[in-house]
Each structure stands twice: as C-alpha cells, then as structure tokens.
PDB file of C-alpha atoms in Angstrom:
ATOM      1  CA  MET M   1     -89.836-201.099  27.819  1.00  0.00           C
ATOM      2  CA  ILE M   2     -86.250-203.417  28.226  1.00  0.00           C
ATOM      3  CA  GLY M   3     -83.610-201.851  27.016  1.00  0.00           C
ATOM      4  CA  THR M   4     -81.046-204.969  26.307  1.00  0.00           C
ATOM      5  CA  LEU M   5     -77.436-205.531  25.737  1.00  0.00           C
ATOM      6  CA  VAL M   6     -75.668-208.640  24.828  1.00  0.00           C
ATOM      7  CA  PHE M   7     -72.221-209.754  24.192  1.00  0.00           C
ATOM      8  CA  SER M   8     -71.800-213.258  22.461  1.00  0.00           C
ATOM      9  CA  GLN M   9     -69.275-215.645  21.175  1.00  0.00           C
ATOM     10  CA  SER M  10     -68.647-218.681  19.696  1.00  0.00           C
ATOM     11  CA  PRO M  11     -65.658-221.087  18.689  1.00  0.00           C
ATOM     12  CA  GLY M  12     -67.959-223.051  15.840  1.00  0.00           C
ATOM     13  CA  ASP M  13     -71.148-225.241  16.187  1.00  0.00           C
ATOM     14  CA  LEU M  14     -72.220-228.632  18.281  1.00  0.00           C
ATOM     15  CA  THR M  15     -71.731-230.353  15.229  1.00  0.00           C
ATOM     16  CA  GLY M  16     -67.557-229.594  15.215  1.00  0.00           C
ATOM     17  CA  LEU M  17     -67.921-227.237  12.540  1.00  0.00           C
ATOM     18  CA  VAL M  18     -64.555-224.630  12.788  1.00  0.00           C
ATOM     19  CA  TYR M  19     -65.545-220.502  12.775  1.00  0.00           C
ATOM     20  CA  ASP M  20     -65.718-218.389  15.420  1.00  0.00           C
ATOM     21  CA  THR M  21     -68.738-216.080  15.707  1.00  0.00           C
ATOM     22  CA  THR M  22     -68.706-213.143  17.693  1.00  0.00           C
ATOM     23  CA  LYS M  23     -71.883-211.072  18.300  1.00  0.00           C
ATOM     24  CA  THR M  24     -73.083-207.388  20.346  1.00  0.00           C
ATOM     25  CA  GLU M  25     -76.610-206.606  20.060  1.00  0.00           C
ATOM     26  CA  PHE M  26     -79.091-204.368  21.989  1.00  0.00           C
ATOM     27  CA  THR M  27     -82.529-204.480  21.753  1.00  0.00           C
ATOM     28  CA  LEU M  28     -85.004-202.081  23.154  1.00  0.00           C
ATOM     29  CA  PHE M  29     -88.134-204.404  23.645  1.00  0.00           C
ATOM     30  CA  ALA M  30     -91.101-202.189  24.633  1.00  0.00           C
ATOM     31  CA  GLU M  31     -94.823-203.548  25.652  1.00  0.00           C
ATOM     32  CA  TYR M  32     -98.298-200.912  26.072  1.00  0.00           C
ATOM     33  CA  GLY M  33    -101.156-201.867  26.773  1.00  0.00           C
ATOM     34  CA  VAL M  34    -103.533-200.141  24.628  1.00  0.00           C
ATOM     35  CA  THR M  35    -106.788-202.566  26.758  1.00  0.00           C
ATOM     36  CA  ARG M  36    -107.241-205.034  29.204  1.00  0.00           C
ATOM     37  CA  ASP M  37    -106.533-207.832  26.869  1.00  0.00           C
ATOM     38  CA  LEU M  38    -104.297-206.268  23.880  1.00  0.00           C
ATOM     39  CA  THR M  39    -100.672-205.786  24.446  1.00  0.00           C
ATOM     40  CA  VAL M  40     -99.231-203.767  21.509  1.00  0.00           C
ATOM     41  CA  ILE M  41     -95.077-205.034  20.921  1.00  0.00           C
ATOM     42  CA  ALA M  42     -92.196-203.267  19.237  1.00  0.00           C
ATOM     43  CA  ALA M  43     -88.309-204.054  19.521  1.00  0.00           C
ATOM     44  CA  PRO M  44     -85.605-202.187  17.313  1.00  0.00           C
ATOM     45  CA  GLY M  45     -82.496-203.527  17.394  1.00  0.00           C
ATOM     46  CA  PHE M  46     -78.814-202.883  16.446  1.00  0.00           C
ATOM     47  CA  ARG M  47     -76.159-205.981  16.296  1.00  0.00           C
ATOM     48  CA  ARG M  48     -72.662-206.375  15.055  1.00  0.00           C
ATOM     49  CA  ALA M  49     -71.838-209.677  14.252  1.00  0.00           C
ATOM     50  CA  SER M  50     -68.066-211.324  12.794  1.00  0.00           C
ATOM     51  CA  VAL M  51     -68.425-214.438  11.360  1.00  0.00           C
ATOM     52  CA  GLY M  52     -63.763-215.248  10.309  1.00  0.00           C
ATOM     53  CA  ASP M  53     -62.951-212.328   9.109  1.00  0.00           C
ATOM     54  CA  SER M  54     -66.756-211.425   8.078  1.00  0.00           C
ATOM     55  CA  THR M  55     -68.208-208.266   9.822  1.00  0.00           C
ATOM     56  CA  SER M  56     -71.577-206.732  10.047  1.00  0.00           C
ATOM     57  CA  SER M  57     -72.953-203.277  11.451  1.00  0.00           C
ATOM     58  CA  GLY M  58     -76.479-202.135  11.488  1.00  0.00           C
ATOM     59  CA  PRO M  59     -79.974-202.360  12.495  1.00  0.00           C
ATOM     60  CA  GLY M  60     -81.459-205.743  13.724  1.00  0.00           C
ATOM     61  CA  TYR M  61     -84.846-207.117  13.136  1.00  0.00           C
ATOM     62  CA  PHE M  62     -87.652-205.194  13.938  1.00  0.00           C
ATOM     63  CA  ASP M  63     -90.109-206.524  15.872  1.00  0.00           C
ATOM     64  CA  PHE M  64     -93.407-205.629  16.016  1.00  0.00           C
ATOM     65  CA  GLY M  65     -96.695-207.108  16.348  1.00  0.00           C
ATOM     66  CA  ALA M  66     -99.811-207.668  19.670  1.00  0.00           C
ATOM     67  CA  ARG M  67    -101.024-210.558  21.977  1.00  0.00           C
ATOM     68  CA  TYR M  68    -104.164-210.899  22.987  1.00  0.00           C
ATOM     69  CA  GLN M  69    -105.159-212.216  26.201  1.00  0.00           C
ATOM     70  CA  VAL M  70    -108.047-215.519  25.611  1.00  0.00           C
ATOM     71  CA  PHE M  71    -108.518-216.584  29.253  1.00  0.00           C
ATOM     72  CA  ARG M  72    -107.510-215.849  32.672  1.00  0.00           C
ATOM     73  CA  LYS M  73    -109.056-217.100  35.799  1.00  0.00           C
ATOM     74  CA  GLY M  74    -107.136-216.672  39.363  1.00  0.00           C
ATOM     75  CA  ALA M  75    -103.330-216.476  38.782  1.00  0.00           C
ATOM     76  CA  ALA M  76    -103.848-217.979  35.797  1.00  0.00           C
ATOM     77  CA  VAL M  77    -104.154-216.292  31.671  1.00  0.00           C
ATOM     78  CA  ALA M  78    -103.811-217.501  28.349  1.00  0.00           C
ATOM     79  CA  SER M  79    -103.081-215.554  25.175  1.00  0.00           C
ATOM     80  CA  LEU M  80    -102.209-215.216  21.706  1.00  0.00           C
ATOM     81  CA  GLN M  81     -99.239-213.933  19.860  1.00  0.00           C
ATOM     82  CA  GLY M  82     -98.181-212.207  16.459  1.00  0.00           C
ATOM     83  CA  ILE M  83     -95.151-211.189  15.715  1.00  0.00           C
ATOM     84  CA  ALA M  84     -93.858-209.445  12.243  1.00  0.00           C
ATOM     85  CA  ARG M  85     -89.711-209.478  12.078  1.00  0.00           C
ATOM     86  CA  ILE M  86     -88.314-207.190   9.761  1.00  0.00           C
ATOM     87  CA  PRO M  87     -84.586-208.096   8.834  1.00  0.00           C
ATOM     88  CA  GLY M  88     -82.213-204.472   8.877  1.00  0.00           C
ATOM     89  CA  ALA M  89     -79.509-206.513   6.935  1.00  0.00           C
ATOM     90  CA  SER M  90     -79.580-207.089   3.276  1.00  0.00           C
ATOM     91  CA  ASP M  91     -77.243-208.275   1.784  1.00  0.00           C
ATOM     92  CA  PRO M  92     -77.259-212.252   2.063  1.00  0.00           C
ATOM     93  CA  THR M  93     -73.775-212.617   0.127  1.00  0.00           C
ATOM     94  CA  VAL M  94     -72.153-211.456   3.294  1.00  0.00           C
ATOM     95  CA  LEU M  95     -71.282-214.344   5.646  1.00  0.00           C
ATOM     96  CA  ALA M  96     -71.866-212.747   9.560  1.00  0.00           C
ATOM     97  CA  ASN M  97     -75.859-211.949   7.759  1.00  0.00           C
ATOM     98  CA  LEU M  98     -76.516-216.052   7.033  1.00  0.00           C
ATOM     99  CA  GLY M  99     -79.598-216.129   8.406  1.00  0.00           C
ATOM    100  CA  SER M 100     -81.052-212.667   8.925  1.00  0.00           C
ATOM    101  CA  THR M 101     -81.265-211.033   5.721  1.00  0.00           C
ATOM    102  CA  ASN M 102     -85.056-212.829   5.802  1.00  0.00           C
ATOM    103  CA  ALA M 103     -88.360-212.051   7.509  1.00  0.00           C
ATOM    104  CA  GLU M 104     -89.676-213.775   9.536  1.00  0.00           C
ATOM    105  CA  TYR M 105     -93.296-214.328  11.242  1.00  0.00           C
ATOM    106  CA  ASP M 106     -93.639-215.763  14.372  1.00  0.00           C
ATOM    107  CA  LEU M 107     -96.931-217.364  15.424  1.00  0.00           C
ATOM    108  CA  ARG M 108     -97.876-218.472  19.345  1.00  0.00           C
ATOM    109  CA  GLY M 109     -99.588-219.498  22.393  1.00  0.00           C
ATOM    110  CA  LEU M 110     -98.612-218.379  25.758  1.00  0.00           C
ATOM    111  CA  PHE M 111     -99.278-219.500  29.514  1.00  0.00           C
ATOM    112  CA  GLY M 112     -98.944-217.989  32.306  1.00  0.00           C
ATOM    113  CA  TYR M 113     -99.458-218.933  36.312  1.00  0.00           C
ATOM    114  CA  GLY M 114     -98.185-217.110  39.877  1.00  0.00           C
ATOM    115  CA  PHE M 115     -98.036-219.166  42.929  1.00  0.00           C
ATOM    116  CA  LYS M 116     -96.681-218.861  46.325  1.00  0.00           C
ATOM    117  CA  LEU M 117     -93.482-221.120  46.425  1.00  0.00           C
ATOM    118  CA  GLY M 118     -92.917-221.438  50.235  1.00  0.00           C
ATOM    119  CA  GLU M 119     -93.707-217.444  52.019  1.00  0.00           C
ATOM    120  CA  ASN M 120     -92.496-215.857  48.644  1.00  0.00           C
ATOM    121  CA  ASP M 121     -93.937-215.100  44.888  1.00  0.00           C
ATOM    122  CA  ALA M 122     -93.202-217.099  41.748  1.00  0.00           C
ATOM    123  CA  PHE M 123     -94.386-217.709  38.529  1.00  0.00           C
ATOM    124  CA  VAL M 124     -94.135-220.078  35.285  1.00  0.00           C
ATOM    125  CA  ASP M 125     -94.371-218.886  31.910  1.00  0.00           C
ATOM    126  CA  ILE M 126     -95.100-221.530  28.925  1.00  0.00           C
ATOM    127  CA  GLN M 127     -94.894-220.799  25.411  1.00  0.00           C
ATOM    128  CA  ALA M 128     -95.391-222.916  22.119  1.00  0.00           C
ATOM    129  CA  GLY M 129     -95.117-221.061  18.767  1.00  0.00           C
ATOM    130  CA  TYR M 130     -94.106-221.808  15.266  1.00  0.00           C
ATOM    131  CA  ARG M 131     -92.194-219.468  13.402  1.00  0.00           C
ATOM    132  CA  PHE M 132     -91.878-219.214   9.530  1.00  0.00           C
ATOM    133  CA  ARG M 133     -88.723-217.921   8.041  1.00  0.00           C
ATOM    134  CA  THR M 134     -88.258-216.685   4.769  1.00  0.00           C
ATOM    135  CA  ALA M 135     -86.021-216.997   1.246  1.00  0.00           C
ATOM    136  CA  GLY M 136     -84.347-219.992   2.910  1.00  0.00           C
ATOM    137  CA  PRO M 137     -84.069-221.566   6.101  1.00  0.00           C
ATOM    138  CA  ALA M 138     -86.432-223.875   7.176  1.00  0.00           C
ATOM    139  CA  ASP M 139     -89.294-222.859   9.334  1.00  0.00           C
ATOM    140  CA  GLU M 140     -89.130-223.649  13.262  1.00  0.00           C
ATOM    141  CA  VAL M 141     -90.990-224.507  15.816  1.00  0.00           C
ATOM    142  CA  ARG M 142     -90.075-222.904  19.116  1.00  0.00           C
ATOM    143  CA  ALA M 143     -91.349-223.693  23.182  1.00  0.00           C
ATOM    144  CA  ASP M 144     -89.526-221.362  25.494  1.00  0.00           C
ATOM    145  CA  LEU M 145     -90.142-222.315  29.330  1.00  0.00           C
ATOM    146  CA  THR M 146     -89.194-219.256  32.089  1.00  0.00           C
ATOM    147  CA  PHE M 147     -89.701-219.842  36.109  1.00  0.00           C
ATOM    148  CA  GLY M 148     -89.395-216.403  38.429  1.00  0.00           C
ATOM    149  CA  TYR M 149     -88.969-216.265  41.859  1.00  0.00           C
ATOM    150  CA  ARG M 150     -88.662-213.290  43.792  1.00  0.00           C
ATOM    151  CA  LEU M 151     -86.251-213.936  46.322  1.00  0.00           C
ATOM    152  CA  ARG M 152     -86.679-210.682  48.188  1.00  0.00           C
ATOM    153  CA  PRO M 153     -89.602-208.131  47.568  1.00  0.00           C
ATOM    154  CA  ASP M 154     -87.296-206.433  45.385  1.00  0.00           C
ATOM    155  CA  LEU M 155     -84.850-209.192  43.577  1.00  0.00           C
ATOM    156  CA  LEU M 156     -86.142-211.829  40.940  1.00  0.00           C
ATOM    157  CA  LEU M 157     -84.525-214.524  40.196  1.00  0.00           C
ATOM    158  CA  ILE M 158     -84.729-215.783  36.928  1.00  0.00           C
ATOM    159  CA  GLY M 159     -84.633-219.125  34.664  1.00  0.00           C
ATOM    160  CA  GLN M 160     -85.242-219.508  31.365  1.00  0.00           C
ATOM    161  CA  SER M 161     -84.839-222.534  28.744  1.00  0.00           C
ATOM    162  CA  PHE M 162     -85.225-221.559  24.927  1.00  0.00           C
ATOM    163  CA  ASN M 163     -85.952-224.417  22.787  1.00  0.00           C
ATOM    164  CA  THR M 164     -85.504-224.125  18.764  1.00  0.00           C
ATOM    165  CA  VAL M 165     -86.354-227.176  16.087  1.00  0.00           C
ATOM    166  CA  SER M 166     -86.121-227.144  12.224  1.00  0.00           C
ATOM    167  CA  VAL M 167     -89.117-228.116  10.519  1.00  0.00           C
ATOM    168  CA  GLY M 168     -90.013-227.999   6.553  1.00  0.00           C
ATOM    169  CA  GLU M 169     -87.599-227.569   3.185  1.00  0.00           C
ATOM    170  CA  VAL M 170     -84.272-225.931   3.231  1.00  0.00           C
ATOM    171  CA  GLN M 171     -82.847-223.933   0.809  1.00  0.00           C
ATOM    172  CA  GLY M 172     -79.939-222.049  -0.532  1.00  0.00           C
ATOM    173  CA  GLY M 173     -77.448-224.054   1.607  1.00  0.00           C
ATOM    174  CA  PHE M 174     -78.890-223.790   4.714  1.00  0.00           C
ATOM    175  CA  ARG M 175     -78.968-226.385   7.045  1.00  0.00           C
ATOM    176  CA  ARG M 176     -81.619-228.157   9.552  1.00  0.00           C
ATOM    177  CA  VAL M 177     -81.294-226.126  13.189  1.00  0.00           C
ATOM    178  CA  ARG M 178     -82.253-228.296  16.609  1.00  0.00           C
ATOM    179  CA  GLU M 179     -81.258-225.886  19.358  1.00  0.00           C
ATOM    180  CA  HIS M 180     -81.196-225.703  23.388  1.00  0.00           C
ATOM    181  CA  LYS M 181     -79.988-222.398  25.465  1.00  0.00           C
ATOM    182  CA  LEU M 182     -80.602-222.234  28.471  1.00  0.00           C
ATOM    183  CA  GLN M 183     -80.655-218.634  30.897  1.00  0.00           C
ATOM    184  CA  VAL M 184     -80.366-217.400  33.868  1.00  0.00           C
ATOM    185  CA  SER M 185     -80.659-213.883  35.491  1.00  0.00           C
ATOM    186  CA  ALA M 186     -81.433-211.709  38.194  1.00  0.00           C
ATOM    187  CA  VAL M 187     -83.858-208.390  38.477  1.00  0.00           C
ATOM    188  CA  TYR M 188     -83.530-206.109  41.401  1.00  0.00           C
ATOM    189  CA  ASP M 189     -85.927-203.309  41.857  1.00  0.00           C
ATOM    190  CA  VAL M 190     -84.369-199.940  41.481  1.00  0.00           C
ATOM    191  CA  ASN M 191     -87.679-198.472  42.907  1.00  0.00           C
ATOM    192  CA  ALA M 192     -91.245-198.805  41.769  1.00  0.00           C
ATOM    193  CA  ARG M 193     -90.273-197.778  37.985  1.00  0.00           C
ATOM    194  CA  LEU M 194     -86.914-198.920  37.190  1.00  0.00           C
ATOM    195  CA  SER M 195     -85.071-202.080  37.910  1.00  0.00           C
ATOM    196  CA  VAL M 196     -81.554-203.781  36.520  1.00  0.00           C
ATOM    197  CA  GLN M 197     -80.982-207.340  35.266  1.00  0.00           C
ATOM    198  CA  ALA M 198     -77.736-209.005  35.051  1.00  0.00           C
ATOM    199  CA  GLY M 199     -77.649-212.327  33.169  1.00  0.00           C
ATOM    200  CA  SER M 200     -75.701-214.833  31.381  1.00  0.00           C
ATOM    201  CA  PHE M 201     -77.309-217.971  28.614  1.00  0.00           C
ATOM    202  CA  ALA M 202     -75.969-220.394  26.971  1.00  0.00           C
ATOM    203  CA  THR M 203     -76.199-223.072  24.358  1.00  0.00           C
ATOM    204  CA  VAL M 204     -76.180-226.465  26.150  1.00  0.00           C
ATOM    205  CA  LEU M 205     -77.538-229.128  22.950  1.00  0.00           C
ATOM    206  CA  GLY M 206     -78.495-228.802  19.606  1.00  0.00           C
ATOM    207  CA  GLU M 207     -77.381-230.032  16.263  1.00  0.00           C
ATOM    208  CA  ASN M 208     -76.370-227.456  13.672  1.00  0.00           C
ATOM    209  CA  ALA M 209     -76.389-224.742  16.173  1.00  0.00           C
ATOM    210  CA  LEU M 210     -73.987-222.602  17.179  1.00  0.00           C
ATOM    211  CA  ARG M 211     -72.075-223.574  20.775  1.00  0.00           C
ATOM    212  CA  GLU M 212     -72.114-220.011  22.273  1.00  0.00           C
ATOM    213  CA  ARG M 213     -71.587-217.966  25.340  1.00  0.00           C
ATOM    214  CA  ALA M 214     -73.587-214.998  26.052  1.00  0.00           C
ATOM    215  CA  VAL M 215     -73.135-212.254  28.989  1.00  0.00           C
ATOM    216  CA  PHE M 216     -76.020-209.338  28.998  1.00  0.00           C
ATOM    217  CA  SER M 217     -77.465-207.142  30.989  1.00  0.00           C
ATOM    218  CA  ALA M 218     -80.614-204.117  30.613  1.00  0.00           C
ATOM    219  CA  VAL M 219     -83.040-201.811  31.898  1.00  0.00           C
ATOM    220  CA  TRP M 220     -86.882-202.460  32.894  1.00  0.00           C
ATOM    221  CA  VAL M 221     -88.336-198.721  32.977  1.00  0.00           C
ATOM    222  CA  ARG M 222     -92.236-199.086  33.881  1.00  0.00           C
ATOM    223  CA  PHE M 223     -94.888-196.493  32.657  1.00  0.00           C
TER     224      PHE M 223
END
C-alpha cells in the first residue's frame, strides 16, 4: 500500500491560456497478489482543486482493476493490466471539476527488466496504454517510463516520464491535449515493511496542458 499526498500549482497552460490552478490530492494505492500471476489493484483518492475562483473538494477518482503476468524469463517480466476509474465529482458545471466527472477505462501492457548497474541494482519499467474517456474528453494514448537505481541497500532513486496524447473526437468544449511530465523521487527503506518517499514533478512540454509544478510525499507499507 502506498499513501501519497501531492500539492500542485499551475499559473496557466502551455499555450498561453491563463487561469491559476492549485490541487491537493491524497491517493491510497493498494495491490495484492492473489496468485503468482494475478494482482488486484484498488486506489481511492481525495482531492481539493481550485481553478480561478472555482473550488471543489471531495472524493477523487476511485481506481480498481487487475494486472496479469503473461511472460517471465530471468529478470524480464511482461504483464497486461485493466483499470476502471470511477469519478468522485459529479457536477460538470463547476469549473474546478472540469475533466474529473466522467468514468474512464485504462488498458495497458507493461514490461519490466531488472539488472546490475555497476555493483548496484537497477530496473526499467515501460508501459504503453490506451485510456477510454467518456462524455466529452478525447481518448488518450499513454506511454510511461520508469528508471530505478538503488544507490544504497536502503535508498532507491527513481526517474519517471509520463506522456499523454489525445486521440479521437472531443465534445463539449474539451480540447485535444498533449502532455509530457518528468518526475524524480527518492524512496528510503525504514525497515523491511516501511518506506518513505519524497519527490517532485513538472510538465515540461505539451499543448493545451497545464504548466504544472508539484511536490509530493508518500508512505509505503508492505504486508
């Protein structure tokens, strides 16, 4: 289980549209291995968002689904994953809820590989997916890349790239989006069951995407 608290701020979007946006989000991500190959996933969230003078507080998206391992050989593993995302916000007339009131469905493939970099452990995780969005926003193609390097036995450094491109039709005033985020963080293992994480991310390129800057902290619990 990973409990994550994120604070993000944006003075506008990357194409020059100006509206101050701030968000505080808490997400509790949990996964449980039912079998060697099947893992179930659940992630409820809470959010407070402000866009200009509009503010919304309440439950965020609730994600649930499963991941199934389809290939494993040595340090390489491949899986398929499906997630349904149920919105907590329901009033689309509130500007701060824009894009957060509709169900979404995410299907993706994942590939991971662990290796040695010098004398230390490292890994890469590559994910490619398609997100079906309902009631207005365009569907999205997503590609995520993670690189992890264990600097010490109790300290993991993580660099990540999150990439989103809109595809298909848009309705109801929504716009096509292209967004590229970079994230860095460090995870410190307090003991075998408990870890703490701190990091930051930013939107570095895009179109019709928020110029977002964020910091976050998290607690990991293994059971």
